[in-house]
Coordinates of C-alpha atoms and ligand atoms in Angstrom, one line a residue:
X1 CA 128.4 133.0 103.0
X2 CA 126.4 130.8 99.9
X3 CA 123.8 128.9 100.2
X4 CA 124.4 125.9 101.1
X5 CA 125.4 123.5 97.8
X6 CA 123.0 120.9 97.9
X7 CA 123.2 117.7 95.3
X8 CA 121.2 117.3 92.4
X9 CA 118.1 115.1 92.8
X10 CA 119.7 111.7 91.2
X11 CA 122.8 112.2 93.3
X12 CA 120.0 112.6 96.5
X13 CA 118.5 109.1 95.8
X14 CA 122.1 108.2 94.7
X15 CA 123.5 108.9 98.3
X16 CA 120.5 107.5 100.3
X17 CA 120.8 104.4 98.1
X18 CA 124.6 104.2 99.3
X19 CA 123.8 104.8 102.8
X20 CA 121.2 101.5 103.0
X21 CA 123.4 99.4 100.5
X22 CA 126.3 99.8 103.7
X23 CA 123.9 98.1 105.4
X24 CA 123.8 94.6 103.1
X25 CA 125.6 92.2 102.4
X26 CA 126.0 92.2 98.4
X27 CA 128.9 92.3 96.4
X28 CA 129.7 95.7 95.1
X29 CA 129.4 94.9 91.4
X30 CA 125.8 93.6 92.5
X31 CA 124.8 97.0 94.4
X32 CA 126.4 99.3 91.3
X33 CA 124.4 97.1 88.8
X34 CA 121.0 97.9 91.0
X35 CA 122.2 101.4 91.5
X36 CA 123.0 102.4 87.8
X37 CA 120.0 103.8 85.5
X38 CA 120.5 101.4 82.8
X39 CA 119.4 103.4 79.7
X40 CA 117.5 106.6 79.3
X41 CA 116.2 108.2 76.0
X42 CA 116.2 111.9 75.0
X43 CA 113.4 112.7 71.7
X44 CA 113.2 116.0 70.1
X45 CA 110.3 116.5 67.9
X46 CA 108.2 119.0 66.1
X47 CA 104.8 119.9 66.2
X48 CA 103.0 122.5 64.4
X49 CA 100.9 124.1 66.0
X50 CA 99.2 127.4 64.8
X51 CA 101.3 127.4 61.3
X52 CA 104.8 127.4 63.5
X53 CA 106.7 124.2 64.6
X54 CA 107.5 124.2 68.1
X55 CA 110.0 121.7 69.4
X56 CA 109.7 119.9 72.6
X57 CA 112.2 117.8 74.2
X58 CA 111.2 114.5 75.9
X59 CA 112.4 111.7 78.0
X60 CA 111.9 107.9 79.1
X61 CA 114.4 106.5 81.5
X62 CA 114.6 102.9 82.7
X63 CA 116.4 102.3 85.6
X64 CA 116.0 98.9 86.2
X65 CA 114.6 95.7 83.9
X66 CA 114.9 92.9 86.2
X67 CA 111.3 92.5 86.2
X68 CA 109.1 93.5 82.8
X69 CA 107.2 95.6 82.4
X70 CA 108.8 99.1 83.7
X71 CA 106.4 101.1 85.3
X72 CA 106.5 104.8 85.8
X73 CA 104.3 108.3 85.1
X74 CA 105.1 110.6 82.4
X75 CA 105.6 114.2 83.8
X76 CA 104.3 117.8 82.2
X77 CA 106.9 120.4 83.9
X78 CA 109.2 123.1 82.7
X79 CA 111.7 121.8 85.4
X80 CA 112.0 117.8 83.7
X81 CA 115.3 117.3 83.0
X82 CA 117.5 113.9 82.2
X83 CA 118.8 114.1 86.0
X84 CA 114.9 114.1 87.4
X85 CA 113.5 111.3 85.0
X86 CA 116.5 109.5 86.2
X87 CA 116.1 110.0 89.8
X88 CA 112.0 109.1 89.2
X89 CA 112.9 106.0 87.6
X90 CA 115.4 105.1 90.5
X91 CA 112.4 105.7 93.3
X92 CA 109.8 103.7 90.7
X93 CA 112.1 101.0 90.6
X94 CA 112.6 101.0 94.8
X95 CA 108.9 101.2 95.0
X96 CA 107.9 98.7 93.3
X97 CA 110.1 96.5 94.6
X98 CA 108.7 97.4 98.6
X99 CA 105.4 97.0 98.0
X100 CA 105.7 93.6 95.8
X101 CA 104.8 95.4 92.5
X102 CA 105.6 92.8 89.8
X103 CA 107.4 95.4 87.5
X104 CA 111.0 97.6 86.9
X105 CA 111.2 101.4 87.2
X106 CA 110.8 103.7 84.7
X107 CA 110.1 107.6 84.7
X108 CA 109.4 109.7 81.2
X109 CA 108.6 113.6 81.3
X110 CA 108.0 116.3 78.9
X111 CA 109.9 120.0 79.6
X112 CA 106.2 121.6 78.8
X113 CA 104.3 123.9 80.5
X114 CA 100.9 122.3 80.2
X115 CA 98.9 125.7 81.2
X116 CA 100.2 127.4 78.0
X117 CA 98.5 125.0 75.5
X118 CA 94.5 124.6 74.3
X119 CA 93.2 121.1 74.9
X120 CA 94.0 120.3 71.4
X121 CA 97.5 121.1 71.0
X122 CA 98.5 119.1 73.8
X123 CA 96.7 116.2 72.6
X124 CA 98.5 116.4 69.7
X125 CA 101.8 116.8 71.5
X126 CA 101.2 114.0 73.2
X127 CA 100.1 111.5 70.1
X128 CA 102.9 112.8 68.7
X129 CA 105.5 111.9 72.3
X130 CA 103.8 108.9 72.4
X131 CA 104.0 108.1 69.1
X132 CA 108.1 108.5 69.3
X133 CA 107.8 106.5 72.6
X134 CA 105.8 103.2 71.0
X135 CA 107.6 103.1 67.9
X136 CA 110.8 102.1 70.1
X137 CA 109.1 100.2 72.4
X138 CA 109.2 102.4 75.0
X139 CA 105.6 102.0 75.1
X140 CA 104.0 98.8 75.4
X141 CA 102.1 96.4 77.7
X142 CA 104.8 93.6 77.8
X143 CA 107.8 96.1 78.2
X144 CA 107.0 99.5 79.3
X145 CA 103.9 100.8 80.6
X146 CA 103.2 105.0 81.8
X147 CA 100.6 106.3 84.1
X148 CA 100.1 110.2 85.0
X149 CA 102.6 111.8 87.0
X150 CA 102.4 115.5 87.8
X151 CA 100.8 117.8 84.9
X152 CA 99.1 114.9 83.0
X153 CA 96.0 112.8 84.0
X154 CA 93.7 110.2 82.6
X155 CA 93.1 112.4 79.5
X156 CA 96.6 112.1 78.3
X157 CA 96.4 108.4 78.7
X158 CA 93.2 108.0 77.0
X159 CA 95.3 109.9 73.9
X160 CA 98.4 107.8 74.9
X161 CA 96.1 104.4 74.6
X162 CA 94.5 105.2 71.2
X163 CA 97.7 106.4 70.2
X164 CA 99.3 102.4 70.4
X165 CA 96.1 101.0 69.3
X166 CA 96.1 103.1 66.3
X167 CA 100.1 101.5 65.8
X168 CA 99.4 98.1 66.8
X169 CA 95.9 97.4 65.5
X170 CA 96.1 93.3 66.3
X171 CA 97.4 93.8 69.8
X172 CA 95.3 92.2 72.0
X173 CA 97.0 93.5 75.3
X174 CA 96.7 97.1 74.0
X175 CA 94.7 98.4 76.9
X176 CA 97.2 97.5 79.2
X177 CA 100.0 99.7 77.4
X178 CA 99.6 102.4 79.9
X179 CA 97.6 102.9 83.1
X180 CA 95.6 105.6 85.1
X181 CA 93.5 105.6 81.7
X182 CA 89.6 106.8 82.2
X183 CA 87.4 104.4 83.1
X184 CA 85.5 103.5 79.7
X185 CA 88.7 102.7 78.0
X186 CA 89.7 100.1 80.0
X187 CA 90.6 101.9 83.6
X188 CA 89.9 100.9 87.0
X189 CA 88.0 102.3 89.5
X190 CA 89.7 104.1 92.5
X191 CA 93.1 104.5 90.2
X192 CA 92.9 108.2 90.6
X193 CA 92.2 108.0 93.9
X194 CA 95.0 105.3 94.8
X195 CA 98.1 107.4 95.8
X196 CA 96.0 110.0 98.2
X197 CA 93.8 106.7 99.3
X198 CA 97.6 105.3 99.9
X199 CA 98.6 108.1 102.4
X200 CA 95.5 107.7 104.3
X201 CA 95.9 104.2 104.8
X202 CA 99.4 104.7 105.6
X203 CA 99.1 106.9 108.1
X204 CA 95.8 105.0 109.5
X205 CA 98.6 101.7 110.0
X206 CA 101.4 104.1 111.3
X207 CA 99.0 104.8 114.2
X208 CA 98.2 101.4 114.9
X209 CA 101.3 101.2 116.8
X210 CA 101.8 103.4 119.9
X211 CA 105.4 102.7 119.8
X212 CA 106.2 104.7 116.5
X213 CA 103.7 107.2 117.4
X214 CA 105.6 107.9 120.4
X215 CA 109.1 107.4 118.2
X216 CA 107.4 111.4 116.6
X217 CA 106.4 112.5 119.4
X218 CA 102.7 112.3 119.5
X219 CA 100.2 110.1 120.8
X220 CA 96.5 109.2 120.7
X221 CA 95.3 108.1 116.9
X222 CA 94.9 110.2 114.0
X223 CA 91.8 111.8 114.9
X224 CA 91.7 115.3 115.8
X225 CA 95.3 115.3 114.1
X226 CA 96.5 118.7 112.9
X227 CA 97.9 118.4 109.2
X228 CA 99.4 120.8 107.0
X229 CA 99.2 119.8 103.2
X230 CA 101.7 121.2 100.3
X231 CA 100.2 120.8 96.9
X232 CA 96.5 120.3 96.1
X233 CA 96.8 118.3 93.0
X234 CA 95.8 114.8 92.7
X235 CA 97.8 113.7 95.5
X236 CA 97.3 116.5 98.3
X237 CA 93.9 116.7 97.7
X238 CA 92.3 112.9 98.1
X239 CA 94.9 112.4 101.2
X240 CA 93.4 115.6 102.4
X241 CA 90.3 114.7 101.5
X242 CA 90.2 110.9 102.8
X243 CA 92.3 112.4 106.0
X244 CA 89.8 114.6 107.1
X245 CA 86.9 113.1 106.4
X246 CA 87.3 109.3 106.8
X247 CA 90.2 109.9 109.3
X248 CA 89.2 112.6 111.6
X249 CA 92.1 114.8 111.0
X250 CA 92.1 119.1 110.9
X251 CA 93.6 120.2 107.7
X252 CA 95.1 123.0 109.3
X253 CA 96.9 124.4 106.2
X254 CA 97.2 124.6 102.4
X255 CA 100.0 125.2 100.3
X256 CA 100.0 126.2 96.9
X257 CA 102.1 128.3 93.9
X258 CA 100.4 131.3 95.3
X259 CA 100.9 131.1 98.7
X260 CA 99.3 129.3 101.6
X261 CA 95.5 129.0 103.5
X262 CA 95.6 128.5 107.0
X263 CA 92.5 127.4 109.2
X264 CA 91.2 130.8 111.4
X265 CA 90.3 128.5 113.7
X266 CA 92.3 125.7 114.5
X267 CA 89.5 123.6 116.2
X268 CA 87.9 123.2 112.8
X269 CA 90.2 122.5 110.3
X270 CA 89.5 123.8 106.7
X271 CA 87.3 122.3 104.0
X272 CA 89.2 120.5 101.7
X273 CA 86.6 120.9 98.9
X274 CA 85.9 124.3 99.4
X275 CA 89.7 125.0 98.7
X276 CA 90.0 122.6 96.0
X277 CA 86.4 124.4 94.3
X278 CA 88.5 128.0 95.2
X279 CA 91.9 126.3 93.8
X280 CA 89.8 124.9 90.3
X281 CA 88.0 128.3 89.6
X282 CA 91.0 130.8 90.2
X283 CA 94.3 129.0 90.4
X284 CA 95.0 129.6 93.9
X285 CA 94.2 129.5 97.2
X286 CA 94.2 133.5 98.2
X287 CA 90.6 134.1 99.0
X288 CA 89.9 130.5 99.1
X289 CA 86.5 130.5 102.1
X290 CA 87.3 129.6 106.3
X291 CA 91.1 130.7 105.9
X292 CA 93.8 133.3 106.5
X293 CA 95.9 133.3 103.2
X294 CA 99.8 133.7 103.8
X295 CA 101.7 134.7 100.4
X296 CA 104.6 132.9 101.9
X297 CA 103.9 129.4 101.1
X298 CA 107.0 127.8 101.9
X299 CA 107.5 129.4 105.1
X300 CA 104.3 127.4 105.9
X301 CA 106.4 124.4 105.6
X302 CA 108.1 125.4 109.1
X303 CA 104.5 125.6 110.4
X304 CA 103.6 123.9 113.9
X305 CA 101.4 121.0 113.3
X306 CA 101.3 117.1 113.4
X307 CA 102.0 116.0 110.7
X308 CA 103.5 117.8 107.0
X309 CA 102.8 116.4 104.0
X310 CA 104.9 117.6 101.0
X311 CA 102.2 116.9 98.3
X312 CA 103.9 118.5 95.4
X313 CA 107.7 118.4 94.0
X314 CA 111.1 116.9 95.2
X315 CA 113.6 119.3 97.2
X316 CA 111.1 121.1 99.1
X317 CA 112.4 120.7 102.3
X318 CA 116.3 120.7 101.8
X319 CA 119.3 122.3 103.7
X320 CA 118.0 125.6 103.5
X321 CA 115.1 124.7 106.1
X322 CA 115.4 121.6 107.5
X323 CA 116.8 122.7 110.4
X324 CA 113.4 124.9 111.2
X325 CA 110.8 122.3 110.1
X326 CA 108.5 121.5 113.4
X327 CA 106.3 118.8 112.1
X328 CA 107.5 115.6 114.0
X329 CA 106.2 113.7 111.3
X330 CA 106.4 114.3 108.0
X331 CA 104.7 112.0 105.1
X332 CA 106.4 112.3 101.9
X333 CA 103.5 112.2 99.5
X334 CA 105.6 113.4 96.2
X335 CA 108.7 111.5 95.4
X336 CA 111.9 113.0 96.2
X337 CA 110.3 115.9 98.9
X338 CA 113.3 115.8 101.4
X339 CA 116.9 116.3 100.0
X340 CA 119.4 113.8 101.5
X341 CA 120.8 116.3 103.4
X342 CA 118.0 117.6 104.8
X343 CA 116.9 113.5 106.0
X344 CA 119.7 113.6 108.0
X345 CA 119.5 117.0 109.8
X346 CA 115.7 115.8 110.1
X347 CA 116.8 112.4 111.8
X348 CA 118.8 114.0 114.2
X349 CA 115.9 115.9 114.8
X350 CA 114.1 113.3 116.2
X351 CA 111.8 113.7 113.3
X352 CA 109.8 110.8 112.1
X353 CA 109.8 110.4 108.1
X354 CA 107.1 108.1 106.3
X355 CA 109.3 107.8 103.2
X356 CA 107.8 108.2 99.6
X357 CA 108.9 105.0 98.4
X358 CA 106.0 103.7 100.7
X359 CA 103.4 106.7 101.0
X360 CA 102.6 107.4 97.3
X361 CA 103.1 103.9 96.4
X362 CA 99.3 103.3 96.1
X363 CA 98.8 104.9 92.6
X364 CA 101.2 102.2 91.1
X365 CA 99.8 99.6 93.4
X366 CA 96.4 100.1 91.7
X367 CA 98.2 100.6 88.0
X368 CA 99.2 97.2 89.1
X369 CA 95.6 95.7 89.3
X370 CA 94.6 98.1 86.1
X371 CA 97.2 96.2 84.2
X372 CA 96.3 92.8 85.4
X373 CA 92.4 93.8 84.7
X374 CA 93.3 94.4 81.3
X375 CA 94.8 91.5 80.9
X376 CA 92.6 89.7 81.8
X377 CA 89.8 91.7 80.6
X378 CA 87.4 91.3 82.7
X379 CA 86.7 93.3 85.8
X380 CA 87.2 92.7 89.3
X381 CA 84.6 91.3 91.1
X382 CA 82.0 90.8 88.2
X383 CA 82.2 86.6 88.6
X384 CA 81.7 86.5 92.3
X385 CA 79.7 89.2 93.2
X386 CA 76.1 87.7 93.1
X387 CA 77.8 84.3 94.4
X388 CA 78.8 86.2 97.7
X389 CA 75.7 88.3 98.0
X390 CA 73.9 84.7 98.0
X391 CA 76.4 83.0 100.7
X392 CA 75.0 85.9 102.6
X393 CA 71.8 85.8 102.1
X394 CA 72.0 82.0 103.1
X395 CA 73.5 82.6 106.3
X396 CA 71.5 85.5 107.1
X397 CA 68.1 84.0 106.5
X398 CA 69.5 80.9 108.8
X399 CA 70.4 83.4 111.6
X400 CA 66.9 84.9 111.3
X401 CA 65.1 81.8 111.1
X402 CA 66.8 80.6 114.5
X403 CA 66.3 84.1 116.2
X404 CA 62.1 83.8 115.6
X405 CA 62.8 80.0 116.8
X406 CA 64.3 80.9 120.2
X407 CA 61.6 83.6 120.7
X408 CA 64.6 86.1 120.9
X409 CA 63.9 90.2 121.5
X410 CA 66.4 91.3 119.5
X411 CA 67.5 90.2 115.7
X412 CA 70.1 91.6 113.0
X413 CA 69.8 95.3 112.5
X414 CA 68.3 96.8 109.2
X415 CA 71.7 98.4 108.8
X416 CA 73.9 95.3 109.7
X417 CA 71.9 93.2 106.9
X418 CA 71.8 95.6 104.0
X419 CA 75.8 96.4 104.5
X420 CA 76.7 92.5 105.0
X421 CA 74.3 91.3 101.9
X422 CA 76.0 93.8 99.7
X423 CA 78.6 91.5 97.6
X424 CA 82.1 94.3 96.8
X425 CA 82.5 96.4 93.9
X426 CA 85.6 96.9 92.1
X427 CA 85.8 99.6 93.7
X428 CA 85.6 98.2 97.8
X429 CA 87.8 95.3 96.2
X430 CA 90.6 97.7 94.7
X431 CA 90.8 99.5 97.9
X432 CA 91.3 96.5 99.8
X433 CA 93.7 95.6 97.6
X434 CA 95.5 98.8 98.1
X435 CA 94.6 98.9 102.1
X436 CA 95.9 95.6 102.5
X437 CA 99.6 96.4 100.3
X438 CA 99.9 99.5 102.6
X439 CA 99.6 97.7 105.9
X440 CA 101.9 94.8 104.8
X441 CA 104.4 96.7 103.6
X442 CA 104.5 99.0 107.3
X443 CA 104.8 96.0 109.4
X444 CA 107.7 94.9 107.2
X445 CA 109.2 98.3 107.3
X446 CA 108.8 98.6 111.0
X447 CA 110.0 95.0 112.0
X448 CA 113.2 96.1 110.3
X449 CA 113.4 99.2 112.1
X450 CA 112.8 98.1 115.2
X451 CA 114.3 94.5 114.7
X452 CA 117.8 95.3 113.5
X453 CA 119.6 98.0 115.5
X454 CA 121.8 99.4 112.6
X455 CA 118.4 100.3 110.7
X456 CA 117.9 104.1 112.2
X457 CA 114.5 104.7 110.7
X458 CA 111.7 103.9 107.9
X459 CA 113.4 105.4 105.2
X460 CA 116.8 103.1 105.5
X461 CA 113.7 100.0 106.2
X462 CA 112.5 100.2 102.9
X463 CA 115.7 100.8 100.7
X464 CA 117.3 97.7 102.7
X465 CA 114.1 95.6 101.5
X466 CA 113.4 97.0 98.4
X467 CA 117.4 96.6 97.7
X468 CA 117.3 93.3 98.8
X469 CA 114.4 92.0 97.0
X470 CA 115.8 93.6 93.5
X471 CA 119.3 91.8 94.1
X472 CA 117.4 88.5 94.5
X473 CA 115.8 88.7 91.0
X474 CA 119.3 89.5 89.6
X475 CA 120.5 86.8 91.3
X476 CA 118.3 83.9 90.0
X477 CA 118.9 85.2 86.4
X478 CA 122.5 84.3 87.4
X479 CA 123.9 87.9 87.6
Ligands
LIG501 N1 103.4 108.5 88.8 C1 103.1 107.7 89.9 C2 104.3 107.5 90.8 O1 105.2 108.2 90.8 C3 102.4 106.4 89.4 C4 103.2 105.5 88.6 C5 102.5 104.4 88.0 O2 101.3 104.1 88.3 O3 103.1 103.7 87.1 O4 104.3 106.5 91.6

């Protein structure tokens, strides 16, 4: 007997798109129009590197313009093809939607191995992507604007942003033609942060309510939680992070290309930034301090613990070992983690999936307030910031002044005054920004699971809505 044939990733989104669109009332022209990935462009270009030209093959897919900009990372992989940017741009365009993100979904990827190259050839490969990318507009703040993805960070959109601004010279929007940039050339604070901050918060909201807690399984809050993590790249590692140390949880166990690091002692929990130190200075996790290492990473998948989260690449759990996975809840952290068919052995599972489209959304919700920063170009917080720490000096003084009055024994603590006089940063505001998109976009989720008994779980919640909401904008432009 074969393995099992499994569809390819765009089909997967294709076929859990079908399954919620059976679920709405809209005309069938209307759900093919939000279905279809409306144009996607393939470049080839040269670039010499060394005395040899070396040709690299790059994509940009839009999947759906009914709200301008697209948004969407650009991927470094050896595994990008037209059928994943597709797929990405599908999810970007669902995402966005959920979480009330005012833009259309894009993807774009480069089939490069970033590893292989010096920090100056890939800065020229990417001037030169981006450069093939602008020209057509396929980069630019009104119609089309990247962020990283996996394999590229804020140093390819620093290159990316000088790149446009070298093109359009009298743009006064350039800053905003891509986001996730560094923060001295017009970034934001907490962007790189934003998706593992996302999954934190996330998972803080999903235990806020017993009832879904109990839907996987568990009980009690997320304290003391065991959690296995796959991938310590941007992603894996601040939800790690942020998980065990603001939330209490046990990292319990690591997965990387080399294998996987599992806590000796499950009581503890391993430290996250002893790993990620390990991970940075040798490229894996074997001998990485506090940990057995297992060279069978993905076996570590089917690992007891409370809760997986697939940190790294689409497909990961899929028909091959769905059926063993014992997490009860799983938080999809990359986009595309669970195959179709694995969601459904998984449902019948009584597994409980938190579904990508929501879990990573934070890194484009805080793209979201890059963008509008610089448009604006100013940053968040720098006009009222004084004006509330006065407010609160006001009302403090007052409250001290009648505390002496009544002869009281007690006053404001030292600790109470200094946090409640201190007027937020950017960097408190963009995370309640973010904190407040995550928790919002749960309780909708969850009302429709709960509220509608043909919605079987979270996943089908936010396709319905973020379905929904898309066919409204076509709609009122009279399609
Ligand atoms: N690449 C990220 C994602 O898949 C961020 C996209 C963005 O910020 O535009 O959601």
């Amino acid at each position: 007997m074969g393995l099992p044939v499994e569809p390819s990733f765009r089909q997967s989104v294709d076929l859990i798109f079908s399954r919620a669109a059976q679920l709405i009332d809209l005309s069938p022209g209307l759900k093919e129009k939000i279905r279809v990935c409306n144009a996607t462009y393939t470049v080839r270009f040269g670039v010499r590197l060394d005395g040899e030209i070396c040709t690299f093959t790059g994509y940009r897919a839009i999947h759906s313009e009914h709200m301008e900009p697209v948004k969407g990372g650009i991927r470094y992989a050896l595994a990008v093809n037209q059928d994943e940017v597709e797929a990405l741009a599908a999810l970007m365009s669902y995402k966005c939607a959920l979480v009330e993100v005012p833009f259309g979904g894009s993807k774009g990827g480069l089939r490069i191995d970033p590893r292989k190259y010096a920090e100056h050839q890939l800065e020229q490969i990417t001037r030169r992507f981006a450069y093939e990318l602008i020209k057509r507009d396929l980069i630019n703040p009104s119609q089309n604007v990247p962020a990283p993805d996996m394999g590229t960070s804020e140093r390819e959109m620093a290159w990316i942003a000088d790149q446009y601004r070298r093109m359009h010279t009298t743009d006064i929007h350039a800053e905003a033609c891509v986001t996730g940039k560094p923060l001295h050339m017009g970034g934001i604070h907490g962007r790189t942060e934003a998706t593992g901050r996302g999954i934190f918060y996330a998972l803080q909201e999903f235990f806020r309510h017993p009832e879904d807690v109990a839907r996987a399984g568990l009980d009690g809050g997320l304290a003391g939680k065991r959690i296995i993590v796959q991938g310590l790249g941007n992603v894996g590692y601040h939800a790690a992070k942020f998980l065990s140390e603001e939330g209490g949880a046990r990292i319990i166990g690591i997965i990387e290309r080399d294998g996987a690091i599992l806590a000796e002692g499950e009581r503890e929990g391993l430290d996250v930034e002893a790993v990620a130190a390990h991970l940075r200075e040798t490229g894996g996790v074997k001998g990485a301090p506090g940990g057995r290492f297992v060279r069978d990473g993905l076996a570590t998948l089917e690992a007891e613990c409370d809760i997986l989260i697939p940190a790294a690449i689409e497909g990961v759990i899929n028909l091959t070992n769905a059926d063993r996975i014992r997490a009860p809840l799983i938080v999809e952290a990359a986009n595309g983690p669970i195959t179709a068919g694995a969601d459904e052995i998984l449902r019948s599972r009584g597994k409980v999936i938190i579904p990508d489209l929501f879990a990573n959304a934070g890194g484009v919700i805080v793209s979201y307030f890059e963008w509008v920063k610089n448009l604006s170009r100013i940053r968040f917080g720098r006009l009222q910031r004084r004006q509330e720490e006065a407010r609160h000096a006001l009302l403090v003084a007052e409250l001290q002044r009648i505390i002496s009055e009544a002869g009281l024994a007690t006053g404001l603590s030292d600790d109470f005054v200094r946090r409640y006089l201190k007027g937020a940063d950017e960097l408190e505001l963009v995370r309640s920004g973010l904190d407040d998109t995550m928790r919002g976009t749960y309780q909708a989720m969850r009302d429709l699971w709960h509220g509608r008994g043909d919605v079987p779980d979270l996943r089908m919640a936010a396709y319905i809505i973020a379905i929904e909401r898309i066919a409204l904008s076509y709609r009122s432009k009279g399609l």
